[in-house]
Coordinates of C-alpha atoms in Angstrom, one line a residue:
M1 CA -70.0 -38.9 119.0
K2 CA -66.6 -39.7 117.3
K3 CA -67.1 -40.9 113.8
R4 CA -64.1 -43.0 112.2
M5 CA -63.3 -42.5 108.9
S6 CA -60.6 -44.4 107.1
L7 CA -60.5 -45.5 103.6
L8 CA -63.2 -48.0 105.9
L9 CA -65.7 -46.2 108.1
V10 CA -68.2 -47.0 105.9
I11 CA -70.5 -49.2 106.9
M12 CA -71.6 -52.5 107.7
L13 CA -73.2 -55.5 105.6
L14 CA -76.5 -57.7 105.8
A15 CA -76.3 -61.0 104.9
I16 CA -78.4 -63.7 106.4
S17 CA -79.1 -66.8 105.5
V18 CA -79.2 -69.1 107.4
L19 CA -82.0 -71.8 106.4
A20 CA -83.3 -74.8 108.0
A21 CA -81.0 -77.6 107.9
C22 CA -78.1 -75.9 108.6
S23 CA -76.4 -72.7 110.5
G24 CA -78.2 -69.7 111.1
S25 CA -78.4 -65.0 110.4
K26 CA -79.1 -62.2 112.1
T27 CA -79.2 -58.6 111.6
E28 CA -77.5 -58.4 108.3
E29 CA -77.4 -61.6 107.7
P30 CA -79.1 -65.2 106.5
K31 CA -79.7 -67.8 109.4
Q32 CA -79.0 -71.4 107.5
G33 CA -78.7 -73.9 109.6
E34 CA -80.1 -76.5 111.3
K35 CA -80.6 -76.3 114.8
V36 CA -79.0 -78.8 117.2
A37 CA -77.6 -79.6 120.3
Q38 CA -74.3 -78.7 122.0
E39 CA -73.1 -80.1 124.4
T40 CA -72.9 -77.8 127.3
P41 CA -74.5 -77.7 130.9
K42 CA -78.1 -76.0 130.6
T43 CA -80.1 -72.4 132.2
E44 CA -83.1 -72.2 133.8
E45 CA -85.3 -71.8 131.5
G46 CA -87.0 -68.1 131.1
Q47 CA -83.8 -66.6 132.7
K48 CA -82.2 -63.7 131.0
E49 CA -78.2 -63.6 130.9
E50 CA -77.2 -60.4 132.2
S51 CA -73.3 -61.1 131.5
P52 CA -71.3 -58.6 133.0
P53 CA -68.7 -57.1 131.2
A54 CA -65.7 -59.3 130.6
E55 CA -62.8 -59.5 132.5
G56 CA -59.9 -57.1 132.4
G57 CA -62.8 -54.4 131.8
D58 CA -63.5 -55.4 128.2
D59 CA -67.0 -53.6 127.9
S60 CA -67.9 -55.0 124.0
E61 CA -69.9 -57.8 125.7
G62 CA -72.6 -58.0 128.5
Y63 CA -76.1 -56.7 129.0
F64 CA -76.4 -52.9 129.8
K65 CA -80.0 -51.6 131.8
A66 CA -81.4 -48.2 130.5
E67 CA -80.0 -45.6 132.8
D68 CA -83.0 -43.2 132.2
P69 CA -86.7 -45.3 131.3
S70 CA -88.0 -41.7 132.5
A71 CA -87.2 -41.0 128.8
N72 CA -89.3 -43.2 127.2
P73 CA -91.0 -41.5 123.9
E74 CA -94.9 -41.1 124.2
T75 CA -94.9 -43.1 121.1
A76 CA -93.9 -45.8 122.9
L77 CA -95.9 -45.6 125.9
N78 CA -98.6 -45.1 124.6
R79 CA -98.4 -48.6 122.7
K80 CA -100.2 -50.3 125.6
D81 CA -100.6 -54.3 123.8
T82 CA -98.4 -54.4 120.6
L83 CA -95.2 -55.1 120.8
I84 CA -93.2 -53.9 117.2
I85 CA -89.6 -55.9 116.6
G86 CA -87.4 -54.2 113.6
M87 CA -85.9 -56.4 111.0
T88 CA -84.5 -56.3 107.5
S89 CA -87.6 -57.5 105.2
P90 CA -89.2 -61.5 105.4
K91 CA -89.5 -62.5 101.9
G92 CA -92.9 -64.1 102.4
V93 CA -91.9 -67.5 102.7
F94 CA -93.5 -68.5 105.8
S95 CA -93.4 -72.4 105.7
P96 CA -91.7 -74.8 107.8
F97 CA -90.7 -76.7 104.7
F98 CA -89.1 -73.7 102.2
W99 CA -88.0 -70.5 104.3
Q100 CA -84.3 -69.4 103.5
T101 CA -83.4 -67.0 105.0
A102 CA -82.9 -66.2 108.5
Y103 CA -85.9 -63.5 108.6
D104 CA -88.7 -65.8 107.1
K105 CA -87.7 -67.7 110.0
F106 CA -88.2 -65.5 112.7
V107 CA -92.2 -65.8 110.9
V108 CA -92.3 -69.8 111.4
Q109 CA -90.6 -70.1 114.4
T110 CA -93.4 -67.2 115.3
I111 CA -96.2 -69.5 114.1
F112 CA -95.6 -73.1 114.2
D113 CA -94.4 -75.6 117.3
T114 CA -92.0 -78.5 117.6
F115 CA -91.2 -81.4 119.7
L116 CA -88.3 -79.5 121.7
E117 CA -86.5 -75.8 121.7
V118 CA -83.4 -74.6 122.0
T119 CA -82.3 -72.7 125.1
N120 CA -80.1 -70.0 126.0
D121 CA -76.9 -71.9 126.0
G122 CA -77.7 -74.3 122.7
T123 CA -78.7 -77.2 124.5
Y124 CA -82.2 -78.3 123.6
T125 CA -85.2 -79.6 126.3
E126 CA -88.8 -80.3 125.7
R127 CA -91.6 -77.9 123.9
L128 CA -94.7 -79.8 122.7
A129 CA -92.8 -83.3 123.8
E130 CA -94.4 -84.5 127.4
S131 CA -91.3 -86.9 126.8
V132 CA -88.0 -88.0 124.3
D133 CA -86.9 -91.6 124.8
V134 CA -83.9 -93.0 123.3
S135 CA -83.0 -96.4 123.5
E136 CA -79.3 -97.4 124.6
D137 CA -77.9 -97.8 120.7
G138 CA -79.1 -94.6 119.6
L139 CA -81.1 -96.4 116.7
K140 CA -85.1 -95.7 118.4
Y141 CA -86.7 -92.3 119.8
T142 CA -90.0 -92.4 120.7
F143 CA -91.8 -88.9 121.0
K144 CA -94.9 -88.2 123.5
L145 CA -96.9 -85.3 122.4
K146 CA -98.0 -82.8 125.3
P147 CA -101.8 -83.9 125.7
G148 CA -104.8 -81.3 124.4
V149 CA -102.0 -79.4 122.2
K150 CA -104.3 -77.3 119.8
Y151 CA -103.7 -75.6 116.4
S152 CA -104.7 -71.7 115.8
D153 CA -108.0 -73.0 114.1
G154 CA -108.7 -75.0 117.2
S155 CA -107.9 -78.3 116.1
P156 CA -106.2 -81.0 117.9
V157 CA -102.4 -81.2 117.0
T158 CA -102.0 -85.0 116.4
V159 CA -98.9 -86.9 115.7
K160 CA -99.7 -87.5 112.3
D161 CA -99.1 -84.0 111.7
Y162 CA -95.7 -84.2 112.7
V163 CA -95.6 -87.6 110.0
F164 CA -97.0 -85.9 107.7
A165 CA -94.1 -83.3 107.5
M166 CA -91.8 -86.2 107.5
K167 CA -93.1 -87.1 104.1
V168 CA -92.8 -84.0 102.8
L169 CA -89.2 -83.9 104.0
H170 CA -89.0 -86.7 101.9
D171 CA -90.3 -86.1 99.3
P172 CA -89.4 -86.9 95.9
S173 CA -90.2 -83.4 94.7
Y174 CA -89.3 -81.7 98.0
D175 CA -86.4 -78.9 97.1
G176 CA -86.3 -77.4 100.3
E177 CA -83.0 -76.8 102.4
T178 CA -83.9 -79.7 105.5
D179 CA -81.5 -82.5 104.9
M180 CA -83.6 -84.6 106.4
L181 CA -82.7 -88.0 104.3
S182 CA -79.5 -87.7 105.6
Y183 CA -80.6 -88.8 109.5
K184 CA -81.5 -92.2 107.7
I185 CA -84.8 -92.9 109.0
K186 CA -85.7 -96.4 108.1
G187 CA -87.6 -96.7 104.8
G188 CA -87.1 -93.1 104.4
E189 CA -85.0 -93.6 100.5
E190 CA -87.1 -96.6 99.5
Y191 CA -90.2 -93.4 100.6
K192 CA -88.5 -91.1 97.9
N193 CA -87.5 -93.0 95.2
G194 CA -91.4 -94.5 95.0
K195 CA -90.6 -98.0 96.4
A196 CA -92.9 -97.7 99.6
D197 CA -96.0 -95.3 100.2
E198 CA -94.7 -95.6 104.1
I199 CA -91.5 -94.5 105.8
S200 CA -91.2 -97.8 107.7
G201 CA -89.6 -96.5 110.3
I202 CA -91.7 -94.1 111.2
K203 CA -94.4 -95.4 113.3
V204 CA -97.5 -93.7 115.0
I205 CA -98.2 -95.6 118.0
D206 CA -101.2 -93.3 119.0
D207 CA -102.6 -89.8 118.5
N208 CA -99.7 -88.1 121.1
T209 CA -96.8 -91.1 120.6
V210 CA -94.6 -91.5 117.2
E211 CA -91.6 -94.0 117.3
I212 CA -88.8 -93.0 114.9
T213 CA -86.2 -96.2 113.9
V214 CA -82.7 -94.7 112.4
T215 CA -80.6 -97.0 110.5
E216 CA -77.4 -94.9 111.6
A217 CA -76.7 -93.3 115.3
T218 CA -75.6 -89.5 115.3
A219 CA -74.9 -87.3 117.7
L220 CA -77.5 -85.1 116.5
T221 CA -80.5 -87.0 115.7
R222 CA -82.5 -86.2 118.5
D223 CA -82.4 -82.4 118.4
V224 CA -83.0 -82.9 114.4
L225 CA -85.8 -85.3 114.5
G226 CA -87.3 -82.9 117.6
D227 CA -86.7 -79.4 115.3
V228 CA -89.3 -80.5 112.7
A229 CA -92.2 -78.5 113.0
F230 CA -96.0 -79.9 113.3
V231 CA -98.3 -78.8 110.2
P232 CA -101.8 -79.4 109.8
E233 CA -102.5 -82.1 107.6
H234 CA -105.6 -81.6 107.4
Y235 CA -104.8 -77.7 105.6
Y236 CA -101.5 -78.3 104.1
G237 CA -102.4 -82.0 103.1
K238 CA -106.1 -81.0 101.8
N239 CA -104.3 -80.6 98.0
F240 CA -101.4 -82.6 98.0
K241 CA -100.0 -85.0 95.8
K242 CA -96.6 -87.4 96.4
G243 CA -93.9 -85.6 94.2
N244 CA -95.4 -82.1 93.9
M245 CA -95.0 -79.0 96.0
D246 CA -96.9 -76.8 94.2
S247 CA -100.1 -77.5 96.9
L248 CA -97.8 -76.0 100.0
K249 CA -96.0 -73.7 98.4
A250 CA -99.5 -72.1 97.4
L251 CA -99.9 -71.8 101.4
N252 CA -96.1 -70.1 102.3
D253 CA -98.2 -66.5 102.7
K254 CA -101.1 -68.4 104.4
P255 CA -99.3 -70.4 107.0
L256 CA -101.3 -72.4 109.8
G257 CA -99.1 -73.3 113.3
S258 CA -99.8 -74.1 117.0
G259 CA -97.0 -71.3 117.9
P260 CA -98.0 -68.1 120.2
Y261 CA -99.0 -65.9 117.5
I262 CA -101.5 -66.1 114.0
L263 CA -100.2 -64.2 110.6
K264 CA -102.9 -61.5 110.1
K265 CA -101.2 -59.7 107.4
F266 CA -98.1 -59.6 105.1
S267 CA -97.0 -56.0 103.8
P268 CA -93.9 -57.4 101.2
G269 CA -91.4 -54.5 102.3
Q270 CA -93.4 -53.3 105.2
E271 CA -94.6 -55.1 107.9
V272 CA -95.7 -58.6 108.9
V273 CA -98.9 -58.4 111.6
F274 CA -99.5 -61.2 114.2
E275 CA -102.3 -61.2 116.8
A276 CA -102.2 -63.5 119.9
N277 CA -102.6 -67.3 119.8
P278 CA -105.7 -67.6 122.3
N279 CA -105.4 -71.7 121.9
Y280 CA -101.7 -71.5 122.4
F281 CA -100.5 -74.8 124.6
K282 CA -98.8 -72.3 127.1
G283 CA -101.4 -69.7 127.2
A284 CA -102.1 -66.6 125.2
P285 CA -98.9 -64.5 124.8
K286 CA -99.0 -61.6 127.1
I287 CA -98.9 -58.9 124.4
K288 CA -101.8 -59.1 121.9
N289 CA -100.6 -57.4 118.8
L290 CA -97.4 -58.4 117.6
V291 CA -95.3 -56.7 114.4
Y292 CA -92.1 -57.2 112.4
K293 CA -91.8 -54.3 111.0
S294 CA -88.9 -54.0 108.3
T295 CA -86.3 -51.6 108.8
T296 CA -82.6 -50.9 107.2
A297 CA -79.1 -49.9 108.6
E298 CA -80.1 -46.1 108.4
T299 CA -83.5 -46.4 110.1
R300 CA -83.2 -48.8 112.9
L301 CA -81.3 -46.7 115.4
S302 CA -84.1 -43.3 114.3
M303 CA -86.7 -45.5 114.9
L304 CA -85.9 -47.1 118.2
Q305 CA -85.5 -43.6 119.5
S306 CA -88.5 -42.2 118.3
G307 CA -90.7 -45.2 120.1
E308 CA -91.5 -46.9 117.0
V309 CA -89.9 -49.5 116.8
D310 CA -89.3 -51.5 120.5
V311 CA -86.8 -54.4 119.5
D312 CA -83.8 -54.3 116.9
M313 CA -80.4 -56.1 116.2
I314 CA -77.8 -53.1 115.3
T315 CA -75.1 -53.1 113.7
V316 CA -72.4 -52.7 116.7
S317 CA -69.6 -50.0 116.9
D318 CA -68.2 -47.4 119.1
D319 CA -70.7 -45.3 117.0
S320 CA -74.0 -47.2 117.6
V321 CA -73.3 -48.5 120.8
E322 CA -72.7 -44.5 122.3
E323 CA -75.8 -43.5 120.6
V324 CA -78.0 -46.3 122.4
K325 CA -76.9 -45.8 125.7
A326 CA -77.6 -41.7 125.5
M327 CA -81.1 -42.1 124.6
G328 CA -81.3 -43.2 128.1
F329 CA -84.5 -45.4 127.5
L330 CA -82.9 -48.6 125.7
D331 CA -81.7 -51.6 127.3
L332 CA -78.4 -52.7 124.9
N333 CA -77.7 -57.0 124.6
L334 CA -74.1 -57.5 123.6
F335 CA -72.6 -60.9 122.7
K336 CA -70.7 -62.9 120.6
T337 CA -72.6 -63.9 117.5
N338 CA -72.9 -67.5 117.0
G339 CA -72.2 -66.8 113.0
Y340 CA -69.5 -65.2 110.8
G341 CA -69.5 -62.9 107.4
Y342 CA -68.2 -64.1 104.1
I343 CA -67.9 -63.4 100.8
A344 CA -69.0 -66.4 98.5
F345 CA -66.9 -67.8 95.3
N346 CA -69.4 -69.5 92.7
H347 CA -67.0 -72.5 92.4
N348 CA -68.6 -73.0 88.9
L349 CA -66.9 -70.7 87.7
D350 CA -63.6 -71.8 86.0
K351 CA -61.5 -68.5 87.7
F352 CA -62.9 -69.7 91.1
K353 CA -61.5 -73.4 91.2
D354 CA -58.5 -73.1 91.4
Q355 CA -57.6 -73.2 95.4
K356 CA -54.2 -70.7 94.7
V357 CA -56.7 -67.8 93.3
R358 CA -59.0 -68.0 96.2
Q359 CA -56.1 -67.8 98.5
A360 CA -54.9 -64.8 97.1
L361 CA -57.6 -63.0 96.7
M362 CA -57.7 -63.7 100.8
Y363 CA -54.6 -62.6 101.3
G364 CA -55.0 -59.5 98.7
L365 CA -58.2 -58.5 100.8
N366 CA -57.3 -56.2 104.1
R367 CA -59.9 -57.8 106.0
A368 CA -58.3 -55.9 109.6
D369 CA -58.7 -53.1 107.9
I370 CA -62.4 -53.6 106.7
V371 CA -63.3 -54.6 110.2
E372 CA -61.3 -52.4 112.8
G373 CA -63.4 -49.6 110.9
I374 CA -67.0 -50.9 110.9
F375 CA -67.0 -52.3 114.1
G376 CA -63.9 -51.4 116.1
K377 CA -63.4 -53.5 119.5
Y378 CA -66.7 -55.4 118.6
A379 CA -65.8 -57.9 116.0
N380 CA -62.3 -59.4 114.5
P381 CA -61.7 -60.8 111.5
I382 CA -62.0 -65.1 111.4
N383 CA -60.0 -67.9 109.3
L384 CA -62.9 -70.8 108.8
P385 CA -66.1 -70.8 109.1
Q386 CA -66.9 -71.3 112.8
S387 CA -67.3 -69.0 115.2
D388 CA -65.2 -69.0 118.5
V389 CA -68.2 -69.5 120.8
S390 CA -68.6 -73.1 119.6
W391 CA -66.9 -76.0 121.1
S392 CA -66.1 -77.2 117.7
Y393 CA -63.6 -73.8 117.3
T394 CA -60.0 -73.8 116.7
D395 CA -57.2 -72.1 116.4
E396 CA -54.3 -74.4 116.2
N397 CA -52.2 -74.7 112.5
I398 CA -54.9 -72.1 111.2
D399 CA -53.2 -69.5 108.8
P400 CA -54.1 -65.8 109.8
Y401 CA -54.0 -64.8 106.2
E402 CA -52.7 -61.4 107.4
F403 CA -52.7 -58.7 104.6
D404 CA -50.0 -59.1 101.5
P405 CA -50.3 -58.0 98.2
E406 CA -47.2 -59.3 97.3
K407 CA -48.2 -62.9 98.5
A408 CA -51.1 -62.4 96.5
K409 CA -49.8 -61.6 93.3
Q410 CA -47.2 -64.5 93.4
L411 CA -50.1 -66.9 93.6
L412 CA -51.4 -65.3 90.7
D413 CA -48.8 -65.2 88.7
E414 CA -48.7 -69.0 89.8
A415 CA -52.2 -69.5 88.1
G416 CA -51.5 -68.4 85.4
W417 CA -53.6 -65.3 85.3
K418 CA -50.8 -62.2 84.2
A419 CA -50.9 -59.1 83.6
G420 CA -52.2 -57.4 80.7
A421 CA -51.5 -53.9 78.6
D422 CA -54.2 -52.4 80.5
G423 CA -52.7 -54.0 83.7
I424 CA -56.0 -56.1 84.4
R425 CA -54.4 -59.9 84.7
E426 CA -55.8 -62.8 81.9
K427 CA -55.8 -66.1 81.4
D428 CA -56.6 -67.8 78.3
G429 CA -58.0 -64.9 76.9
K430 CA -60.1 -63.7 79.6
K431 CA -59.7 -60.9 81.6
F432 CA -59.5 -61.2 86.0
T433 CA -63.3 -59.5 86.0
I434 CA -65.4 -60.0 89.3
D435 CA -69.2 -59.2 89.0
F436 CA -70.2 -58.2 92.9
S437 CA -73.6 -58.8 94.0
A438 CA -73.5 -55.9 96.5
T439 CA -76.5 -55.4 99.5
A440 CA -77.7 -51.8 99.1
D441 CA -77.8 -49.6 102.1
S442 CA -75.8 -52.2 104.2
E443 CA -72.4 -50.7 105.9
V444 CA -70.8 -53.7 105.4
I445 CA -70.9 -53.4 102.1
E446 CA -70.1 -49.7 102.2
A447 CA -67.1 -49.8 104.0
L448 CA -66.3 -53.3 101.8
L449 CA -66.5 -52.4 98.7
P450 CA -64.1 -49.3 98.2
I451 CA -61.2 -51.4 100.0
M452 CA -61.8 -54.2 98.1
T453 CA -62.2 -52.8 94.9
Q454 CA -59.0 -51.0 95.5
N455 CA -56.6 -54.2 96.8
Y456 CA -58.2 -56.4 94.2
Q457 CA -57.3 -53.4 91.4
D458 CA -53.6 -53.2 92.9
L459 CA -53.6 -56.8 92.2
G460 CA -55.0 -56.7 88.8
I461 CA -58.2 -57.4 88.8
E462 CA -61.4 -55.4 87.8
I463 CA -64.5 -54.8 90.6
K464 CA -67.7 -54.3 89.0
A465 CA -70.6 -53.5 91.5
E466 CA -74.3 -54.7 91.0
T467 CA -76.4 -52.9 93.9
L468 CA -79.0 -54.8 94.7
D469 CA -81.5 -55.8 98.1
F470 CA -80.5 -58.9 99.9
N471 CA -83.6 -60.8 99.1
A472 CA -82.4 -60.2 95.0
I473 CA -79.3 -61.4 95.7
M474 CA -81.0 -64.7 97.5
D475 CA -82.4 -64.8 94.4
K476 CA -79.7 -64.5 92.2
K477 CA -77.6 -67.3 94.6
D478 CA -80.3 -70.0 94.2
K479 CA -80.3 -69.3 90.4
G480 CA -76.1 -69.8 90.3
E481 CA -76.2 -65.9 88.6
F482 CA -73.7 -64.6 90.5
D483 CA -69.9 -64.3 90.7
M484 CA -69.1 -63.0 94.6
F485 CA -71.7 -61.7 96.9
F486 CA -71.5 -60.7 100.9
A487 CA -73.6 -62.6 103.1
A488 CA -73.2 -64.2 106.9
W489 CA -74.2 -67.6 108.3
G490 CA -76.3 -67.6 111.3
L491 CA -74.5 -70.5 113.1
T492 CA -76.4 -73.5 115.3
P493 CA -75.0 -74.9 118.6
D494 CA -73.5 -78.1 116.1
P495 CA -71.2 -77.8 113.8
D496 CA -72.9 -80.1 111.7
N497 CA -74.4 -78.2 108.3
T498 CA -74.5 -79.0 104.6
V499 CA -73.1 -75.8 103.7
Y500 CA -69.8 -77.1 102.5
I501 CA -70.7 -80.9 101.6
T502 CA -70.9 -82.2 98.1
G503 CA -74.2 -81.5 96.8
G504 CA -75.6 -80.2 100.3
S505 CA -78.7 -78.7 100.5
Q506 CA -77.4 -75.8 101.7
N507 CA -74.5 -75.7 99.3
D508 CA -75.3 -72.9 97.0
I509 CA -72.3 -72.6 95.8
G510 CA -70.8 -75.6 94.0
Y511 CA -67.9 -76.0 96.3
S512 CA -66.9 -79.4 96.7
N513 CA -64.0 -81.1 98.5
K514 CA -63.8 -84.8 99.6
K515 CA -61.8 -84.6 102.1
V516 CA -64.2 -82.3 104.1
D517 CA -67.1 -84.5 103.2
E518 CA -65.7 -87.4 104.9
L519 CA -64.9 -85.6 108.2
M520 CA -67.8 -84.0 107.9
K521 CA -69.7 -87.7 108.1
K522 CA -67.4 -89.1 110.3
G523 CA -68.0 -85.9 113.0
K524 CA -71.8 -86.3 112.4
H525 CA -71.7 -89.8 113.3
T526 CA -69.0 -90.0 115.9
L527 CA -70.8 -89.5 119.4
D528 CA -68.3 -89.0 121.9
L529 CA -67.4 -85.1 122.4
E530 CA -63.9 -85.2 123.1
E531 CA -63.4 -87.2 119.9
R532 CA -65.5 -84.7 117.5
K533 CA -63.7 -81.7 118.8
K534 CA -60.3 -83.7 116.9
I535 CA -62.8 -84.2 113.9
Y536 CA -63.7 -81.1 113.5
K537 CA -60.3 -79.1 113.9
E538 CA -59.2 -80.9 110.9
M539 CA -62.0 -80.4 109.1
Y540 CA -61.8 -76.7 109.7
Q541 CA -58.1 -76.8 109.0
E542 CA -58.5 -78.0 105.6
L543 CA -61.3 -75.3 105.2
N544 CA -59.0 -72.8 106.3
K545 CA -56.8 -73.9 103.5
D546 CA -59.0 -74.5 100.8
L547 CA -61.3 -71.7 101.3
P548 CA -64.0 -72.5 99.7
N549 CA -65.3 -68.9 100.4
L550 CA -63.5 -65.5 102.1
F551 CA -63.7 -65.7 105.6
I552 CA -64.6 -61.9 107.1
Y553 CA -65.6 -61.7 110.5
Q554 CA -66.9 -62.6 113.6
R555 CA -68.7 -59.5 115.3
R556 CA -70.4 -58.5 118.4
D557 CA -74.4 -59.2 118.2
G558 CA -76.2 -56.1 119.8
W559 CA -80.0 -56.3 120.0
V560 CA -81.8 -53.0 121.8
I561 CA -84.5 -53.5 124.0
N562 CA -87.1 -51.0 125.1
S563 CA -86.4 -50.9 128.7
R564 CA -90.5 -51.3 129.4
V565 CA -90.1 -54.4 127.6
T566 CA -89.5 -57.3 129.8
G567 CA -88.8 -61.3 129.6
L568 CA -86.8 -61.4 126.0
D569 CA -84.2 -64.0 126.1
I570 CA -81.9 -63.5 123.5
T571 CA -78.1 -65.6 123.2
A572 CA -75.6 -66.5 120.7
F573 CA -77.9 -69.6 120.5
K574 CA -81.5 -68.6 121.2
D575 CA -83.3 -66.0 119.2
F576 CA -86.3 -63.6 120.5
T577 CA -89.1 -66.2 118.9
Y578 CA -88.1 -68.4 121.5
S579 CA -89.3 -65.9 124.2
V580 CA -91.9 -63.5 122.8
H581 CA -94.7 -65.1 123.6
Q582 CA -93.9 -64.4 127.4
A583 CA -92.7 -61.1 126.5
E584 CA -94.8 -58.2 128.8
L585 CA -94.8 -54.2 128.1
Q586 CA -94.9 -52.3 131.4
Q587 CA -97.4 -49.6 131.7

């Protein structure tokens, strides 16, 4: 097995995110984002996409079947009724209202249900909805609930629970990631401001039918409305009072939903244990017990090899792919991720408010070396906050920010940062130092940090790194107590999000750009796809120039699945959670 080492073959990183009204995350990435539909042809529900290698013999993508299933270890074979999926440890915020990381979102998707669900290609189809009718002007949406749906406690699911969830999302004290107010439900603003006791645009027709009226049509409204989780009002609303989220947050680790599995136990840093929901509307899951076991970049492959874990997402590199294939009994699903890795700036700090400084830090970082060293052919540097699997992606008039230390130095000079006696740049009596929050046990950080430290030292900038676990970094981010950190966004099929909108619910870095705000709003409210492409092209060109973050890479996702597990559908747009109920263990 060849081990690449250069300055960089030091490993990869973790980042996740991803949040509920925005874009999303994986392997070691946070998901942040609302799930919205992409206008592409649909694939058959339940069909596993087993892509052949790309043209020209490129084997960096595809579904690679195990060559020797008989090599399966006894540890896995003896587990007859339990599926174990590895992942970065969830924080324990198992609420459709308040989750932040992709790993908490995996738990939420396993426990809760929605009117609609995402399909293999990113479009949305009916889940709990028996039908969805949209008025010709796009201002009225009628969702009809399938009959007989129950929560895991046996109580009936009704659209009144959906209305309760919508009221929470419009509550004056709601501080989660979902930006439902931006979808302009009639009366929503009045409800939030305390001028009304009900949301006038939400009308319950009967227990199974709800009608929602909005004041502005957008390309996303149907799917956003259909992606709101049903939460039982008899459970979550028992102690709830408008204007106070405390009673809801007290239930973050005690979720109750109508999804395929029921939470039985959460051991922080170790595992989340589920049991099949016998009341699930599609029938009880085929596998009785489900466990989300905490793994790290260092333990994933060994736990897959020993059979301790059945499924996990690995960092894709020449070495890791070679190792998985050599084990013989593991399937490997490789595809371009719908997301990107980035280094965040705290725009509330003076040193990052100057566009020239941000551009200098981009030119001055050898991203190509970092990406090649970690991922080899399984990733590429990116220059805008979108993956090339998206219909909105563009490379027209996009600066590639090739590594250019001299240009970086010139920009820093122009921004007023001059080298001091010790070689460190100074401005207004302050030295240019960066406190970097680095993720522990992260392959990306291990590769990124030494290169970044040296590159920036050559520019006259000092990096001071603090190593923390991912959840601790997310906590610092929430409090605004950071200079820079590495993370990743797991995106949704539609480019609309609030990550770079001034005051956006997912904008945790303090970025503001009026042109971006205007273009994002225009793109959201334009219904024609070709027109939307033009709008987002202009918006990405602006973000490429203004650099709200340092954009680092788009990589391949690599899901490793024990060959005795069948029925899981995982694509760039569809999480495993949408098909976990249909998974089976071959005996």
